[in-house]
Amino acid sequence: MSKYIDRLKDMKIQNPDFDNLLEKIEKRTQKRNMLPRLALAGSLAAMLIVFGLYFYSDSQGQNESIMAYVMDQNYNNNQDPILDFVFEE
Amino acid sequence: MDFHEVYNNHQKLVWNLISRFVFTKEDREDLFQDVFIKIHKALPKFKGESKIETWIYRITINTGINYAKKQQRQRFLGDLLRKSGIVRDKEEDISQKVETGNSLLKPLESLNPKQRMIILLAEVQEMNLVEIAEHMKIPVGTVKSNLHRAKEILKKEVIIDE
């Protein structure tokens, strides 16, 4: 057993290309640093899309509410609210 | 402290420990990179309360044990999938991956990651029980019992090999 430990201690260790490994480490750390930025950019883009959709649907909603208002008017044979609205436009 | 300075001054210390801890060139290089990525990340927080070597040893030990545990889990899952026939038998047993010329490391395979790390720190790095306990953040008694168990297992393996 002690012989085995001695051989283990004396085992020749072949060094790798440390410069090449450093390059790989730097690449991986740069990727790691990019991740939070990408996440931030992604969330900003998502927020913009949400805001855009909100305002878009809001404006759609306005049109809908005008139409709803027009459509909700009591039907009058003498006055066609829809056609009046269209012709007024 | 500059990362490049830390890297240049301690690359051999890390390499020496992990080259006996994992058995293939790919694993060594992967683990080496993992260790230095952790060092790079944690370096701004290093306040110098302990020696830089102690701090680096601690990171290397923790990263190494986690790496080996992950490997064990993957191997277990691979074996399970192969046995159940879901995956074709590739015979990627770690014993076959141990580099030629390094049959010396083969007996270490039979130890679990913690035991393997403890025996390397005690016998190769020549640390005492208290130092190992400090580095691994475990009680001295645990170090002692693991070291004893590791020696018992190794004895059997070495006899079988001889």
mmCIF file of C-alpha atoms in Angstrom:
data_model
loop_
_atom_site.group_PDB
_atom_site.id
_atom_site.type_symbol
_atom_site.label_atom_id
_atom_site.label_comp_id
_atom_site.label_asym_id
_atom_site.label_seq_id
_atom_site.Cartn_x
_atom_site.Cartn_y
_atom_site.Cartn_z
ATOM 1 C CA MET A 1 0.000 0.000 0.000
ATOM 2 C CA SER A 2 2.753 2.476 0.921
ATOM 3 C CA LYS A 3 4.511 1.547 -2.333
ATOM 4 C CA TYR A 4 1.360 2.373 -4.215
ATOM 5 C CA ILE A 5 1.093 5.758 -2.491
ATOM 6 C CA ASP A 6 4.755 6.482 -3.318
ATOM 7 C CA ARG A 7 4.160 5.623 -6.962
ATOM 8 C CA LEU A 8 1.055 7.809 -6.960
ATOM 9 C CA LYS A 9 3.077 10.708 -5.558
ATOM 10 C CA ASP A 10 5.858 10.219 -8.098
ATOM 11 C CA MET A 11 3.464 9.808 -10.992
ATOM 12 C CA LYS A 12 4.523 12.024 -13.856
ATOM 13 C CA ILE A 13 1.973 14.659 -14.615
ATOM 14 C CA GLN A 14 1.891 15.828 -18.171
ATOM 15 C CA ASN A 15 1.088 19.521 -18.260
ATOM 16 C CA PRO A 16 -1.523 20.654 -20.763
ATOM 17 C CA ASP A 17 -1.283 23.696 -23.016
ATOM 18 C CA PHE A 18 -2.122 26.213 -20.289
ATOM 19 C CA ASP A 19 -2.350 29.124 -22.762
ATOM 20 C CA ASN A 20 -4.908 27.280 -24.835
ATOM 21 C CA LEU A 21 -6.890 26.439 -21.702
ATOM 22 C CA LEU A 22 -6.784 30.093 -20.637
ATOM 23 C CA GLU A 23 -8.258 31.080 -24.008
ATOM 24 C CA LYS A 24 -11.091 28.586 -23.526
ATOM 25 C CA ILE A 25 -11.712 29.863 -19.986
ATOM 26 C CA GLU A 26 -11.838 33.465 -21.208
ATOM 27 C CA LYS A 27 -14.285 32.543 -23.964
ATOM 28 C CA ARG A 28 -16.528 30.794 -21.466
ATOM 29 C CA THR A 29 -16.392 33.692 -18.994
ATOM 30 C CA GLN A 30 -17.241 36.157 -21.786
ATOM 31 C CA LYS A 31 -20.235 34.031 -22.712
ATOM 32 C CA ARG A 32 -21.288 34.038 -19.068
ATOM 33 C CA ASN A 33 -20.978 37.822 -18.949
ATOM 34 C CA MET A 34 -23.051 38.143 -22.110
ATOM 35 C CA LEU A 35 -25.927 36.135 -20.683
ATOM 36 C CA PRO A 36 -27.244 38.784 -18.240
ATOM 37 C CA ARG A 37 -27.011 41.429 -20.994
ATOM 38 C CA LEU A 38 -28.900 39.208 -23.404
ATOM 39 C CA ALA A 39 -31.496 38.542 -20.722
ATOM 40 C CA LEU A 40 -31.837 42.307 -20.118
ATOM 41 C CA ALA A 41 -32.158 43.030 -23.827
ATOM 42 C CA GLY A 42 -34.701 40.220 -24.140
ATOM 43 C CA SER A 43 -36.811 41.500 -21.269
ATOM 44 C CA LEU A 44 -36.683 45.067 -22.654
ATOM 45 C CA ALA A 45 -37.815 43.789 -26.038
ATOM 46 C CA ALA A 46 -40.591 41.804 -24.381
ATOM 47 C CA MET A 47 -41.692 44.922 -22.443
ATOM 48 C CA LEU A 48 -41.741 46.967 -25.660
ATOM 49 C CA ILE A 49 -43.857 44.324 -27.364
ATOM 50 C CA VAL A 50 -46.254 44.216 -24.407
ATOM 51 C CA PHE A 51 -46.543 48.031 -24.377
ATOM 52 C CA GLY A 52 -47.019 48.089 -28.123
ATOM 53 C CA LEU A 53 -49.754 45.496 -27.952
ATOM 54 C CA TYR A 54 -51.387 47.329 -25.059
ATOM 55 C CA PHE A 55 -51.592 50.647 -26.913
ATOM 56 C CA TYR A 56 -52.563 48.932 -30.132
ATOM 57 C CA SER A 57 -55.404 47.046 -28.475
ATOM 58 C CA ASP A 58 -56.340 50.220 -26.602
ATOM 59 C CA SER A 59 -56.762 52.092 -29.855
ATOM 60 C CA GLN A 60 -58.639 49.111 -31.266
ATOM 61 C CA GLY A 61 -60.789 49.204 -28.171
ATOM 62 C CA GLN A 62 -61.625 52.860 -28.815
ATOM 63 C CA ASN A 63 -62.845 52.063 -32.289
ATOM 64 C CA GLU A 64 -64.789 49.170 -30.915
ATOM 65 C CA SER A 65 -66.351 51.388 -28.269
ATOM 66 C CA ILE A 66 -67.407 53.937 -30.901
ATOM 67 C CA MET A 67 -68.947 51.163 -32.932
ATOM 68 C CA ALA A 68 -70.558 49.724 -29.842
ATOM 69 C CA TYR A 69 -71.965 53.124 -29.025
ATOM 70 C CA VAL A 70 -73.337 53.474 -32.528
ATOM 71 C CA MET A 71 -74.678 49.953 -32.598
ATOM 72 C CA ASP A 72 -76.272 50.285 -29.206
ATOM 73 C CA GLN A 73 -78.483 53.181 -30.334
ATOM 74 C CA ASN A 74 -82.132 52.309 -30.527
ATOM 75 C CA TYR A 75 -83.063 51.417 -34.019
ATOM 76 C CA ASN A 76 -84.923 54.154 -35.703
ATOM 77 C CA ASN A 77 -86.460 53.645 -39.088
ATOM 78 C CA ASN A 78 -86.022 57.290 -39.931
ATOM 79 C CA GLN A 79 -82.469 57.448 -38.981
ATOM 80 C CA ASP A 80 -79.961 54.765 -39.636
ATOM 81 C CA PRO A 81 -77.249 55.402 -37.088
ATOM 82 C CA ILE A 82 -74.763 53.213 -38.854
ATOM 83 C CA LEU A 83 -75.205 54.768 -42.244
ATOM 84 C CA ASP A 84 -75.322 58.228 -40.688
ATOM 85 C CA PHE A 85 -72.116 57.523 -38.939
ATOM 86 C CA VAL A 86 -70.519 56.197 -42.098
ATOM 87 C CA PHE A 87 -71.733 59.120 -44.226
ATOM 88 C CA GLU A 88 -70.694 61.652 -41.653
ATOM 89 C CA GLU A 89 -67.242 60.184 -41.749
ATOM 90 C CA MET B 1 -5.999 40.820 -7.671
ATOM 91 C CA ASP B 2 -5.585 40.158 -11.374
ATOM 92 C CA PHE B 3 -7.079 36.918 -12.720
ATOM 93 C CA HIS B 4 -4.139 36.294 -15.071
ATOM 94 C CA GLU B 5 -1.718 36.555 -12.180
ATOM 95 C CA VAL B 6 -3.767 34.056 -10.155
ATOM 96 C CA TYR B 7 -3.986 31.773 -13.181
ATOM 97 C CA ASN B 8 -0.257 31.852 -13.906
ATOM 98 C CA ASN B 9 0.732 31.342 -10.279
ATOM 99 C CA HIS B 10 -1.688 28.540 -9.459
ATOM 100 C CA GLN B 11 -2.344 26.625 -12.678
ATOM 101 C CA LYS B 12 0.051 23.823 -11.698
ATOM 102 C CA LEU B 13 -1.356 23.526 -8.185
ATOM 103 C CA VAL B 14 -4.850 22.981 -9.602
ATOM 104 C CA TRP B 15 -3.637 20.713 -12.405
ATOM 105 C CA ASN B 16 -1.600 18.506 -10.053
ATOM 106 C CA LEU B 17 -4.582 17.869 -7.828
ATOM 107 C CA ILE B 18 -7.173 17.243 -10.526
ATOM 108 C CA SER B 19 -4.961 15.084 -12.711
ATOM 109 C CA ARG B 20 -5.050 12.367 -10.080
ATOM 110 C CA PHE B 21 -8.691 13.012 -9.245
ATOM 111 C CA VAL B 22 -10.231 12.503 -12.707
ATOM 112 C CA PHE B 23 -8.904 10.034 -15.207
ATOM 113 C CA THR B 24 -9.163 11.268 -18.754
ATOM 114 C CA LYS B 25 -7.576 14.208 -20.541
ATOM 115 C CA GLU B 26 -11.027 15.585 -21.467
ATOM 116 C CA ASP B 27 -12.272 15.398 -17.884
ATOM 117 C CA ARG B 28 -9.113 17.027 -16.560
ATOM 118 C CA GLU B 29 -9.332 19.894 -19.012
ATOM 119 C CA ASP B 30 -13.070 20.352 -18.392
ATOM 120 C CA LEU B 31 -12.637 20.332 -14.649
ATOM 121 C CA PHE B 32 -9.619 22.653 -14.862
ATOM 122 C CA GLN B 33 -11.697 25.148 -16.845
ATOM 123 C CA ASP B 34 -14.615 24.853 -14.408
ATOM 124 C CA VAL B 35 -12.301 25.583 -11.482
ATOM 125 C CA PHE B 36 -10.819 28.703 -13.062
ATOM 126 C CA ILE B 37 -14.218 29.969 -14.217
ATOM 127 C CA LYS B 38 -15.343 29.773 -10.590
ATOM 128 C CA ILE B 39 -12.153 31.519 -9.494
ATOM 129 C CA HIS B 40 -12.733 34.240 -12.106
ATOM 130 C CA LYS B 41 -16.280 34.743 -10.851
ATOM 131 C CA ALA B 42 -15.392 34.738 -7.159
ATOM 132 C CA LEU B 43 -12.120 36.682 -7.354
ATOM 133 C CA PRO B 44 -13.704 40.151 -6.910
ATOM 134 C CA LYS B 45 -15.237 38.892 -3.647
ATOM 135 C CA PHE B 46 -11.968 37.439 -2.329
ATOM 136 C CA LYS B 47 -11.048 39.587 0.652
ATOM 137 C CA GLY B 48 -7.778 37.923 1.529
ATOM 138 C CA GLU B 49 -9.022 36.626 4.885
ATOM 139 C CA SER B 50 -7.380 33.294 4.109
ATOM 140 C CA LYS B 51 -4.334 32.464 2.026
ATOM 141 C CA ILE B 52 -5.004 32.509 -1.708
ATOM 142 C CA GLU B 53 -3.750 28.893 -1.931
ATOM 143 C CA THR B 54 -6.274 27.799 0.707
ATOM 144 C CA TRP B 55 -9.033 29.608 -1.164
ATOM 145 C CA ILE B 56 -8.015 28.030 -4.480
ATOM 146 C CA TYR B 57 -7.752 24.580 -2.902
ATOM 147 C CA ARG B 58 -11.259 25.010 -1.499
ATOM 148 C CA ILE B 59 -12.695 25.925 -4.891
ATOM 149 C CA THR B 60 -10.799 23.082 -6.600
ATOM 150 C CA ILE B 61 -11.961 20.523 -4.028
ATOM 151 C CA ASN B 62 -15.620 21.561 -4.165
ATOM 152 C CA THR B 63 -15.705 21.839 -7.935
ATOM 153 C CA GLY B 64 -13.886 18.510 -8.289
ATOM 154 C CA ILE B 65 -16.224 16.615 -5.968
ATOM 155 C CA ASN B 66 -19.303 18.088 -7.650
ATOM 156 C CA TYR B 67 -17.870 17.242 -11.073
ATOM 157 C CA ALA B 68 -17.209 13.636 -10.072
ATOM 158 C CA LYS B 69 -20.664 13.272 -8.484
ATOM 159 C CA LYS B 70 -22.256 14.574 -11.666
ATOM 160 C CA GLN B 71 -20.233 12.047 -13.663
ATOM 161 C CA GLN B 72 -21.370 9.254 -11.343
ATOM 162 C CA ARG B 73 -25.012 10.249 -11.801
ATOM 163 C CA GLN B 74 -24.594 10.360 -15.586
ATOM 164 C CA ARG B 75 -22.890 6.962 -15.586
ATOM 165 C CA PHE B 76 -25.636 5.497 -13.407
ATOM 166 C CA LEU B 77 -28.305 6.860 -15.733
ATOM 167 C CA GLY B 78 -26.391 5.627 -18.786
ATOM 168 C CA ASP B 79 -26.103 2.139 -17.300
ATOM 169 C CA LEU B 80 -29.796 2.159 -16.468
ATOM 170 C CA LEU B 81 -30.750 3.181 -20.000
ATOM 171 C CA ARG B 82 -28.428 0.577 -21.493
ATOM 172 C CA LYS B 83 -29.731 -2.186 -19.240
ATOM 173 C CA SER B 84 -33.314 -1.306 -20.042
ATOM 174 C CA GLY B 85 -32.453 -1.393 -23.747
ATOM 175 C CA ILE B 86 -33.482 2.206 -24.392
ATOM 176 C CA VAL B 87 -29.947 3.048 -25.469
ATOM 177 C CA ARG B 88 -27.600 0.745 -27.378
ATOM 178 C CA ASP B 89 -24.746 -0.767 -25.440
ATOM 179 C CA LYS B 90 -21.710 1.404 -26.085
ATOM 180 C CA GLU B 91 -19.501 -0.007 -23.346
ATOM 181 C CA GLU B 92 -18.303 3.418 -22.334
ATOM 182 C CA ASP B 93 -17.110 2.211 -19.004
ATOM 183 C CA ILE B 94 -14.838 4.677 -17.243
ATOM 184 C CA SER B 95 -12.258 1.972 -16.647
ATOM 185 C CA GLN B 96 -11.760 1.825 -20.397
ATOM 186 C CA LYS B 97 -11.388 5.564 -20.570
ATOM 187 C CA VAL B 98 -8.544 5.705 -18.045
ATOM 188 C CA GLU B 99 -5.526 6.787 -19.993
ATOM 189 C CA THR B 100 -3.002 4.176 -20.929
ATOM 190 C CA GLY B 101 0.056 4.437 -18.768
ATOM 191 C CA ASN B 102 -2.070 5.651 -15.901
ATOM 192 C CA SER B 103 -3.157 2.265 -14.614
ATOM 193 C CA LEU B 104 -1.850 3.664 -11.369
ATOM 194 C CA LEU B 105 -5.056 5.642 -11.086
ATOM 195 C CA LYS B 106 -7.302 2.631 -11.608
ATOM 196 C CA PRO B 107 -7.565 1.656 -7.907
ATOM 197 C CA LEU B 108 -8.746 5.207 -7.147
ATOM 198 C CA GLU B 109 -11.831 4.595 -9.285
ATOM 199 C CA SER B 110 -13.300 2.356 -6.613
ATOM 200 C CA LEU B 111 -13.454 5.240 -4.146
ATOM 201 C CA ASN B 112 -16.318 7.690 -4.024
ATOM 202 C CA PRO B 113 -15.432 11.311 -4.906
ATOM 203 C CA LYS B 114 -15.096 12.445 -1.289
ATOM 204 C CA GLN B 115 -12.895 9.506 -0.276
ATOM 205 C CA ARG B 116 -10.766 9.957 -3.399
ATOM 206 C CA MET B 117 -10.253 13.636 -2.673
ATOM 207 C CA ILE B 118 -9.408 12.977 0.987
ATOM 208 C CA ILE B 119 -6.812 10.335 0.181
ATOM 209 C CA LEU B 120 -5.185 12.563 -2.438
ATOM 210 C CA LEU B 121 -5.035 15.511 -0.045
ATOM 211 C CA ALA B 122 -3.689 13.357 2.777
ATOM 212 C CA GLU B 123 -1.195 11.205 0.906
ATOM 213 C CA VAL B 124 -0.181 13.152 -2.182
ATOM 214 C CA GLN B 125 -0.571 16.757 -1.036
ATOM 215 C CA GLU B 126 0.568 15.669 2.443
ATOM 216 C CA MET B 127 -2.040 17.680 4.329
ATOM 217 C CA ASN B 128 -2.941 16.813 7.885
ATOM 218 C CA LEU B 129 -6.473 15.954 9.006
ATOM 219 C CA VAL B 130 -7.182 19.458 10.342
ATOM 220 C CA GLU B 131 -6.079 21.088 7.095
ATOM 221 C CA ILE B 132 -8.237 18.724 5.050
ATOM 222 C CA ALA B 133 -11.211 19.377 7.343
ATOM 223 C CA GLU B 134 -10.710 23.133 6.908
ATOM 224 C CA HIS B 135 -10.403 22.894 3.150
ATOM 225 C CA MET B 136 -13.432 20.645 2.796
ATOM 226 C CA LYS B 137 -15.450 22.325 5.554
ATOM 227 C CA ILE B 138 -16.264 19.014 7.227
ATOM 228 C CA PRO B 139 -15.516 17.746 10.763
ATOM 229 C CA VAL B 140 -12.101 16.205 11.445
ATOM 230 C CA GLY B 141 -13.838 12.984 12.529
ATOM 231 C CA THR B 142 -15.476 12.698 9.108
ATOM 232 C CA VAL B 143 -12.108 13.180 7.415
ATOM 233 C CA LYS B 144 -10.572 10.516 9.631
ATOM 234 C CA SER B 145 -13.289 7.942 9.009
ATOM 235 C CA ASN B 146 -13.329 8.592 5.265
ATOM 236 C CA LEU B 147 -9.551 8.333 5.072
ATOM 237 C CA HIS B 148 -9.599 5.055 6.983
ATOM 238 C CA ARG B 149 -12.326 3.635 4.730
ATOM 239 C CA ALA B 150 -10.528 4.851 1.588
ATOM 240 C CA LYS B 151 -7.301 3.143 2.670
ATOM 241 C CA GLU B 152 -9.156 -0.103 3.326
ATOM 242 C CA ILE B 153 -10.717 -0.054 -0.132
ATOM 243 C CA LEU B 154 -7.438 0.897 -1.797
ATOM 244 C CA LYS B 155 -5.555 -1.874 -0.024
ATOM 245 C CA LYS B 156 -7.933 -4.453 -1.492
ATOM 246 C CA GLU B 157 -7.752 -2.903 -4.944
ATOM 247 C CA VAL B 158 -3.963 -2.695 -4.923
ATOM 248 C CA ILE B 159 -3.664 -6.338 -3.845
ATOM 249 C CA ILE B 160 -6.041 -7.403 -6.621
ATOM 250 C CA ASP B 161 -4.051 -5.372 -9.145
ATOM 251 C CA GLU B 162 -0.724 -6.846 -8.047
#
